[in-house]
Coordinates of N, CA, C and O in Angstrom, one line a residue:
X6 N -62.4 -23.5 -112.0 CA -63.7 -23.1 -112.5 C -64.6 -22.8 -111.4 O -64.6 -23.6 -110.4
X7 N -65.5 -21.8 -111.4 CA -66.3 -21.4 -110.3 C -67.5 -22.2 -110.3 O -68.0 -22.5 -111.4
X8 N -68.1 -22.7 -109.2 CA -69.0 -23.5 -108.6 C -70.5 -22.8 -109.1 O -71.0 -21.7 -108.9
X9 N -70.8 -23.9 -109.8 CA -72.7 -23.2 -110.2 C -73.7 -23.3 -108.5 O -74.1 -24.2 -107.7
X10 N -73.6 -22.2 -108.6 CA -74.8 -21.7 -107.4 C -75.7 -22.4 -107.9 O -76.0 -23.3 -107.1
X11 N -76.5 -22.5 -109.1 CA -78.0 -22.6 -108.9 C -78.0 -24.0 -108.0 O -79.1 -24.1 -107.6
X12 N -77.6 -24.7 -107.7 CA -77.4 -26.2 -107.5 C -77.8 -25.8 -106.0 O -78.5 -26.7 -105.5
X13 N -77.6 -24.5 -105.0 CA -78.4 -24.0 -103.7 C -80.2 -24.3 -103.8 O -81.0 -24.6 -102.9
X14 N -80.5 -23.9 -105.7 CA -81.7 -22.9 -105.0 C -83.0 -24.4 -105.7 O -82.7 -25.4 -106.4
X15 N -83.9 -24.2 -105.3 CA -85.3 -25.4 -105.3 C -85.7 -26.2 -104.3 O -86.7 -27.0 -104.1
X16 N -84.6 -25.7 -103.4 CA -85.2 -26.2 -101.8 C -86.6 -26.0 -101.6 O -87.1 -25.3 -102.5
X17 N -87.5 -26.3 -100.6 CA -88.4 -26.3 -99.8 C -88.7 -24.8 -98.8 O -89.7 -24.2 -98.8
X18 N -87.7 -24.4 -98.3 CA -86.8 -23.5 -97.7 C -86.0 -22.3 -98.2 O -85.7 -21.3 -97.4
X19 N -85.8 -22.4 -99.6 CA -85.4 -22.0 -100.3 C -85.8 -21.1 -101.4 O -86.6 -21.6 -102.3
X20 N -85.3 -19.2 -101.5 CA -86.1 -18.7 -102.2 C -84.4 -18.1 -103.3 O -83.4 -17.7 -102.9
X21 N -85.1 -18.4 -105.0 CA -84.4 -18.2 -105.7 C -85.1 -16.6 -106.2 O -86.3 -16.3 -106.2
X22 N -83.8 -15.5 -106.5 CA -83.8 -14.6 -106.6 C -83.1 -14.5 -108.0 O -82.2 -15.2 -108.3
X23 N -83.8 -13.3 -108.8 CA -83.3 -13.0 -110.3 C -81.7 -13.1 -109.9 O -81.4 -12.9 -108.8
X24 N -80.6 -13.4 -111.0 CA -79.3 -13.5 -110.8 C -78.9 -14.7 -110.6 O -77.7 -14.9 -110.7
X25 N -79.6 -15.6 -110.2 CA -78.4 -17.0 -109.4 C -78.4 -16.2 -108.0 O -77.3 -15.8 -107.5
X26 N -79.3 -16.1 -107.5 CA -79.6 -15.5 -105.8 C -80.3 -16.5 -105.5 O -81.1 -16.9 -106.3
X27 N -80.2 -16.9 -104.2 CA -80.5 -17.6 -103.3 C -80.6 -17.6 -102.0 O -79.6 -17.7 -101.4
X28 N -81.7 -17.5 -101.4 CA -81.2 -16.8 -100.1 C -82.6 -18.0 -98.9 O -83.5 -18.7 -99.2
X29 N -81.8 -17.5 -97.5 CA -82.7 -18.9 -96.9 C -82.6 -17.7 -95.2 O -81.8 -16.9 -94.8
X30 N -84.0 -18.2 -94.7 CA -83.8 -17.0 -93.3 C -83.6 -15.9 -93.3 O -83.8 -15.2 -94.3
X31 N -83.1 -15.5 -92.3 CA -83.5 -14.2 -92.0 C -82.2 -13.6 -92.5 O -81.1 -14.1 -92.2
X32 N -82.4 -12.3 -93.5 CA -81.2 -12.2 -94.8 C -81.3 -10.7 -94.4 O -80.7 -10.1 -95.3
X33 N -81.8 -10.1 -93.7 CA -81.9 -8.3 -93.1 C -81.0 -8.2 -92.0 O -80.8 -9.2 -91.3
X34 N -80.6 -7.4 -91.8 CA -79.8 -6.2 -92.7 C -78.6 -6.3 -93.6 O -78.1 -5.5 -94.5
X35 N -78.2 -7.7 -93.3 CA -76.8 -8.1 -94.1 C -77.0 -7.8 -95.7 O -76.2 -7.2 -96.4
X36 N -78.1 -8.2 -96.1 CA -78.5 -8.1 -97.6 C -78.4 -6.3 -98.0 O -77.8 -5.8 -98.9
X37 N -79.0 -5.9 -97.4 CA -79.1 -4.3 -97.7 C -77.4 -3.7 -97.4 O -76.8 -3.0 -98.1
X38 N -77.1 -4.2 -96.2 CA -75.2 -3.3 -96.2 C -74.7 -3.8 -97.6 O -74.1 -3.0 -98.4
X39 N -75.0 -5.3 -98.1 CA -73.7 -5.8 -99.2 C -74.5 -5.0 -100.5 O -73.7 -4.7 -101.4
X40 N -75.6 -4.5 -100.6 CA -76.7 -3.9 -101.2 C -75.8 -2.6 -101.5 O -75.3 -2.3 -102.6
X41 N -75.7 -1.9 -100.5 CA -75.3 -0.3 -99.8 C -74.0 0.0 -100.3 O -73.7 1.1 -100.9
X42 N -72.8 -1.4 -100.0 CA -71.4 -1.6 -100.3 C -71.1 -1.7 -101.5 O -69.9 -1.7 -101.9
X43 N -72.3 -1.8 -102.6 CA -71.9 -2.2 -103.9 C -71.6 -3.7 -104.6 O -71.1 -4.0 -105.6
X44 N -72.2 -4.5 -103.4 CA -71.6 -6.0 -103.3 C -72.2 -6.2 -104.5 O -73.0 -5.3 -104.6
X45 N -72.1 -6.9 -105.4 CA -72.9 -7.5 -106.4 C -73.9 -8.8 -105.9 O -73.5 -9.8 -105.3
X46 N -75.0 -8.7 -106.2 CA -76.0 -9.5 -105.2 C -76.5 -10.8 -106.5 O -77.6 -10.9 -107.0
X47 N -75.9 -11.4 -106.8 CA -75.4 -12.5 -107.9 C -74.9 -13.5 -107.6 O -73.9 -13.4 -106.9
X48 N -75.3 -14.8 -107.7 CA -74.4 -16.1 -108.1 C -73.3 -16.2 -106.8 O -72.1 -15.9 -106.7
X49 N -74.6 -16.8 -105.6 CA -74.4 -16.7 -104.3 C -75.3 -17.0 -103.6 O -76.4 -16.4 -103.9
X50 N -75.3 -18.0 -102.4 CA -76.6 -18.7 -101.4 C -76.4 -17.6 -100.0 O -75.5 -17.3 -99.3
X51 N -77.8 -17.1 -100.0 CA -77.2 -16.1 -98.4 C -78.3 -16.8 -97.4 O -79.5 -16.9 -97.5
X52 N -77.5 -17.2 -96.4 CA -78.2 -17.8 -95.3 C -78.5 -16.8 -94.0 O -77.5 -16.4 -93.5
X53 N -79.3 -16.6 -93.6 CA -79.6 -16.1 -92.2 C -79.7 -16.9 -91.0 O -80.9 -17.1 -90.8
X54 N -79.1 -17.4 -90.0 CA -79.8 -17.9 -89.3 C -80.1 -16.8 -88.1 O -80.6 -17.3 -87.1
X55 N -79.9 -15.9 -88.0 CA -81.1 -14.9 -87.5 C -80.7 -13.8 -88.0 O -80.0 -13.9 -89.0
X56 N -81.0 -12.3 -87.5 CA -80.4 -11.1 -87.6 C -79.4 -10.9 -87.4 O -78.9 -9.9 -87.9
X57 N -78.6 -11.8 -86.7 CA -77.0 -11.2 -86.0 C -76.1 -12.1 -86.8 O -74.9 -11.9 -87.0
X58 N -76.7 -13.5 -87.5 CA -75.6 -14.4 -87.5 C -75.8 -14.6 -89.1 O -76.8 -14.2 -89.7
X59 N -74.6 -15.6 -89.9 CA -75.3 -16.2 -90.9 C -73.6 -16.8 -91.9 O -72.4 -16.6 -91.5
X60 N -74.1 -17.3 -93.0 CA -73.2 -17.6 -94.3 C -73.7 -17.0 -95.5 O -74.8 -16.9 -96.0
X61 N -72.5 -16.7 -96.0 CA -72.8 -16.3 -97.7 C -72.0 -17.3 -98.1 O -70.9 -17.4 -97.5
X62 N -72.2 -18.2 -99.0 CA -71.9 -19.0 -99.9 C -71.5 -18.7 -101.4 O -72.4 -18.7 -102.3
X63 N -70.5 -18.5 -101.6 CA -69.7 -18.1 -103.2 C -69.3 -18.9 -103.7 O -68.8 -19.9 -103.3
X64 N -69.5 -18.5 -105.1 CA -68.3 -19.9 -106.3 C -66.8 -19.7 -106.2 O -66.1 -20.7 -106.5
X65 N -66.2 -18.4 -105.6 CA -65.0 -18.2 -105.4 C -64.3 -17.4 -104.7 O -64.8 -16.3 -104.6
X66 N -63.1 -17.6 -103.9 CA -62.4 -17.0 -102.8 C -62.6 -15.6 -102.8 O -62.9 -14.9 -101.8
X67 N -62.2 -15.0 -104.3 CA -62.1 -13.8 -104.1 C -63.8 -12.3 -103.8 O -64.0 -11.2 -103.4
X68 N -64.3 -13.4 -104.5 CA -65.8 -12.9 -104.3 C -66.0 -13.4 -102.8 O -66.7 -12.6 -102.2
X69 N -65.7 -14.1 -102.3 CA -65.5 -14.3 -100.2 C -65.3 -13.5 -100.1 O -66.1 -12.7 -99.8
X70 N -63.6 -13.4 -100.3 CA -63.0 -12.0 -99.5 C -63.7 -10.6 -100.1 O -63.2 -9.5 -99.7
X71 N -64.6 -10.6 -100.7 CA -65.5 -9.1 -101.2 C -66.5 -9.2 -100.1 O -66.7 -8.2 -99.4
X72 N -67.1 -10.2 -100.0 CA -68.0 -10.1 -99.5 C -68.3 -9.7 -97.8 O -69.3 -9.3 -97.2
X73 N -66.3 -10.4 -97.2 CA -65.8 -9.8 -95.7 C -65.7 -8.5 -96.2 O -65.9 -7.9 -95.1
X74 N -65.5 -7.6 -97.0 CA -64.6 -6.6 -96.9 C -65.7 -5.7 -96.8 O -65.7 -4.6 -96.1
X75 N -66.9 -6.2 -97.4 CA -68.1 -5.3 -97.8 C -68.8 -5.3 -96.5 O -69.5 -4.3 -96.2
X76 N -68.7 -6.4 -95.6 CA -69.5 -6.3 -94.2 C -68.6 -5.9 -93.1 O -69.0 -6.0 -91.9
X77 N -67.4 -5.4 -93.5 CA -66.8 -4.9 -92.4 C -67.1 -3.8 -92.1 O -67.9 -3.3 -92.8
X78 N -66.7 -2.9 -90.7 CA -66.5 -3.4 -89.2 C -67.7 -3.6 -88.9 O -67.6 -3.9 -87.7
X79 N -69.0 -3.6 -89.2 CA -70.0 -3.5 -89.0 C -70.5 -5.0 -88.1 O -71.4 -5.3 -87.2
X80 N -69.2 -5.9 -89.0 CA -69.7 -7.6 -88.8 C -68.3 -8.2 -89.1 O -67.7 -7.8 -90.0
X81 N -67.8 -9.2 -88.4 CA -66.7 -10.0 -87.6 C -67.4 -10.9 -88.7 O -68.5 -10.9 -89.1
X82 N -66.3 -11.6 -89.2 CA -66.4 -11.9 -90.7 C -65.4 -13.1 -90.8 O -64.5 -13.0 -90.0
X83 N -65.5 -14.2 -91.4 CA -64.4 -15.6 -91.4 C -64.8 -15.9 -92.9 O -65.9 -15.9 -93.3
X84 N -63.5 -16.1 -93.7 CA -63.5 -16.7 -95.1 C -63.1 -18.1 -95.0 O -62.1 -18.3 -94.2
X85 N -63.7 -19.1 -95.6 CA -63.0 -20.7 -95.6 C -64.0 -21.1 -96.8 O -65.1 -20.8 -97.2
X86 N -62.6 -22.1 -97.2 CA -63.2 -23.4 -98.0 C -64.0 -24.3 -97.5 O -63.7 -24.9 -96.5
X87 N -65.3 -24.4 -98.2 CA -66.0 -25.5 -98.1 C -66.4 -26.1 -99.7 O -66.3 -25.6 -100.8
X88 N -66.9 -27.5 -99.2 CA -66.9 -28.3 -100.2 C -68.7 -28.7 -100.5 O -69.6 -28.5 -99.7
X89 N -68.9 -29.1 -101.6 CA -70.3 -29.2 -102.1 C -70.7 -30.9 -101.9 O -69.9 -31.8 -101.7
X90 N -72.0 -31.1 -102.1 CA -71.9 -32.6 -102.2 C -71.5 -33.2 -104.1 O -71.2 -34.2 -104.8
X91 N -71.6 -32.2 -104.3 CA -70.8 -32.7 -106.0 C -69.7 -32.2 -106.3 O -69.3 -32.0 -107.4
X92 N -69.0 -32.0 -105.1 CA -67.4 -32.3 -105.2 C -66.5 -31.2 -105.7 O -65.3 -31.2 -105.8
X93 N -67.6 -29.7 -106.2 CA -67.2 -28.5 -106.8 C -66.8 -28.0 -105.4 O -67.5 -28.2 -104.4
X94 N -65.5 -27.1 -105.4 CA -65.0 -26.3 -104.1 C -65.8 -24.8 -104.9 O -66.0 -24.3 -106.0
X95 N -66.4 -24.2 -103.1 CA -67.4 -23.2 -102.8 C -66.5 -22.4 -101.5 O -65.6 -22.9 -100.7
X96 N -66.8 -21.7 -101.5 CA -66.3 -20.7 -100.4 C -67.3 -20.0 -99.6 O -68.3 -19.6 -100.2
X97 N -67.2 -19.7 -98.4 CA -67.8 -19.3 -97.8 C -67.5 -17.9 -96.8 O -66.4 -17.7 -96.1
X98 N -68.4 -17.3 -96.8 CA -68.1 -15.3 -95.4 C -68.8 -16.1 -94.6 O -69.6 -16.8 -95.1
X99 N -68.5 -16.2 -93.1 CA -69.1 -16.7 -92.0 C -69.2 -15.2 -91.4 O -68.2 -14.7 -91.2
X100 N -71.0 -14.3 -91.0 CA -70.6 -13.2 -90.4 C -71.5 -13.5 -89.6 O -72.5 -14.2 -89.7
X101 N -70.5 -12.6 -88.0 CA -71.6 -12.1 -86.6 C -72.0 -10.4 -86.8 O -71.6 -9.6 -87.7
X102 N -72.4 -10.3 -86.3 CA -72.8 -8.5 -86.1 C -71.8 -8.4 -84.7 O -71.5 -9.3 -83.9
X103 N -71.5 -7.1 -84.7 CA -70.6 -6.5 -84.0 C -71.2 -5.7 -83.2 O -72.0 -4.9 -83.7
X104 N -71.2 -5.5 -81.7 CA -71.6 -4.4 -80.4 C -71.3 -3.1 -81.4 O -70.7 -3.1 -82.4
X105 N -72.0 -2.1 -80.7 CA -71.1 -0.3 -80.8 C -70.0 -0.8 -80.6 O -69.0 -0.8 -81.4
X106 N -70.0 -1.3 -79.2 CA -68.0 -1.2 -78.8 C -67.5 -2.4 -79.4 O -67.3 -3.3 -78.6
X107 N -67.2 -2.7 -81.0 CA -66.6 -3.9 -81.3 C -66.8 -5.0 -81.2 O -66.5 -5.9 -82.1
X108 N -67.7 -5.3 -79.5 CA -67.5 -6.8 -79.4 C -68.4 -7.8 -80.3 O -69.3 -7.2 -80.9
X109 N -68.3 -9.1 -80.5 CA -69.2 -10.3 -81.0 C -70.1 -10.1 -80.1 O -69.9 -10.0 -78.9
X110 N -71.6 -9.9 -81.1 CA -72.7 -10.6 -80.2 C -72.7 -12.0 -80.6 O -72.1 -12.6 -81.5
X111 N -73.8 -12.5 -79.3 CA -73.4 -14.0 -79.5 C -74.8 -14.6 -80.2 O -75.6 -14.3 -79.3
X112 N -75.2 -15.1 -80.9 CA -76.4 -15.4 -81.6 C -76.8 -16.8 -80.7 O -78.0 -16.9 -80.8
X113 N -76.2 -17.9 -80.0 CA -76.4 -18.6 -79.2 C -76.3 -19.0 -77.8 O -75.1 -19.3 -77.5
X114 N -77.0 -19.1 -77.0 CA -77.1 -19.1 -75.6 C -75.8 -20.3 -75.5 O -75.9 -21.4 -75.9
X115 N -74.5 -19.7 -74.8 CA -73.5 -19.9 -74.3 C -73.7 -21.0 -72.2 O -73.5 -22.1 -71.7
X116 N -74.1 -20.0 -71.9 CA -74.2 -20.2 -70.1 C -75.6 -20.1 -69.9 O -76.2 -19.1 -70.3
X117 N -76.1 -20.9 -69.2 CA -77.5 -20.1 -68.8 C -78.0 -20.9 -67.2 O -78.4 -22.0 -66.9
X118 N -77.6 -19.8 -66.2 CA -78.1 -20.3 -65.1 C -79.6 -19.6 -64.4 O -79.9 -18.4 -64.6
X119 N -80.3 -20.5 -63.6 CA -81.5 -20.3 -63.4 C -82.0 -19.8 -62.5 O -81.7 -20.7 -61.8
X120 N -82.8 -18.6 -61.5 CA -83.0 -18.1 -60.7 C -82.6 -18.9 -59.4 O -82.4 -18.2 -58.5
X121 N -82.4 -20.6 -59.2 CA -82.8 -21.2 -58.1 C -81.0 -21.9 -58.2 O -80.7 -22.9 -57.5
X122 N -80.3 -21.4 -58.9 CA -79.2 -21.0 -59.1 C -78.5 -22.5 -59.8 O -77.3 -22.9 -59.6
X123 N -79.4 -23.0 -60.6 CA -78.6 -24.3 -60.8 C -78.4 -24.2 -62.6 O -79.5 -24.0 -63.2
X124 N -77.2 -24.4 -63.3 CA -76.8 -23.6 -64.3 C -77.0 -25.0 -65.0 O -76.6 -26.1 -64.7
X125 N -77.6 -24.5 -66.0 CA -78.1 -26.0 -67.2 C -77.8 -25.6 -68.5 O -78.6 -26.0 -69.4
X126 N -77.2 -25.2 -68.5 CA -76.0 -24.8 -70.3 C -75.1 -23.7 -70.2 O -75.4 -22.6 -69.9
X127 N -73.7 -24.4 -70.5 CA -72.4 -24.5 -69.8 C -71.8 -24.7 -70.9 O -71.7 -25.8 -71.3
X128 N -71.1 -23.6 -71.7 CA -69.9 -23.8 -72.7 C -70.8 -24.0 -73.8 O -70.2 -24.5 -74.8
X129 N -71.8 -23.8 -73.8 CA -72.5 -24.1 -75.0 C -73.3 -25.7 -75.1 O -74.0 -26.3 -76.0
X130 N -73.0 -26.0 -73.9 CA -73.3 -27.7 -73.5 C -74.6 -27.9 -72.4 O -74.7 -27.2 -71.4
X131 N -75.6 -28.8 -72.8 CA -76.4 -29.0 -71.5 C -76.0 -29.8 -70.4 O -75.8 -31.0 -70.6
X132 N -75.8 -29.2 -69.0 CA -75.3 -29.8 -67.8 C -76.3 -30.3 -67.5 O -77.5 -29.9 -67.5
X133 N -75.8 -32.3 -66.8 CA -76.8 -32.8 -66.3 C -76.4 -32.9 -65.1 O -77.2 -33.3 -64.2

């Protein structure tokens, strides 16, 4: 049995959209490609955490795998099970946006060293 969305939406944070839409951050351009692709924009949590990065949240796998297929190549795309706090199994599209030339952009500062050359986030880690 597919997972009731509405159970995403009455957050603080949280804006409910006609359909069992739900959406949280920054939801541009992803919203308009799945828009563009035909996605059905329904009974589903879409998260932004910025322009490049985010989750769509579904009641079911196969509506996942629509929703990778719909943001492909445009966006590097991961389907997995995830679980609810009321114990209904939900699925989830994990997408990045993709360079021109294919690659992952990276939505989080990875490395970052300093003009005076001393490097204070390393692997995604702060170096002390």
């Amino acid at each position: 049995m597919p997972a009731d969305m509405s159970v995403f939406g009455g957050g603080r944070w949280v804006r409910t959209q006609p359909g069992n839409l739900h959406t949280h951050g920054s939801i541009e351009p992803v919203m308009s490609i799945l828009d563009i692709q035909g996605f059905p924009l329904h009974d589903m949590f879409l998260i932004g955490h910025n322009d490049d990065c985010g989750t769509i949240v579904l009641p079911t796998e196969s509506r996942a795998e629509n929703a990778a297929a719909a943001l492909g190549p445009a966006y590097e795309t991961r389907v997995h099970l995830m679980r609810h706090h009321s114990g209904q199994e939900v699925w989830a599209t994990d997408y990045t946006r993709r360079a021109p030339d294919g690659t992952t952009l990276s939505a989080f500062i990875t490395n970052l060293t300093l003009q005076d050359g001393r490097q204070v986030i390393k692997d995604g880690r702060w170096v002390r």
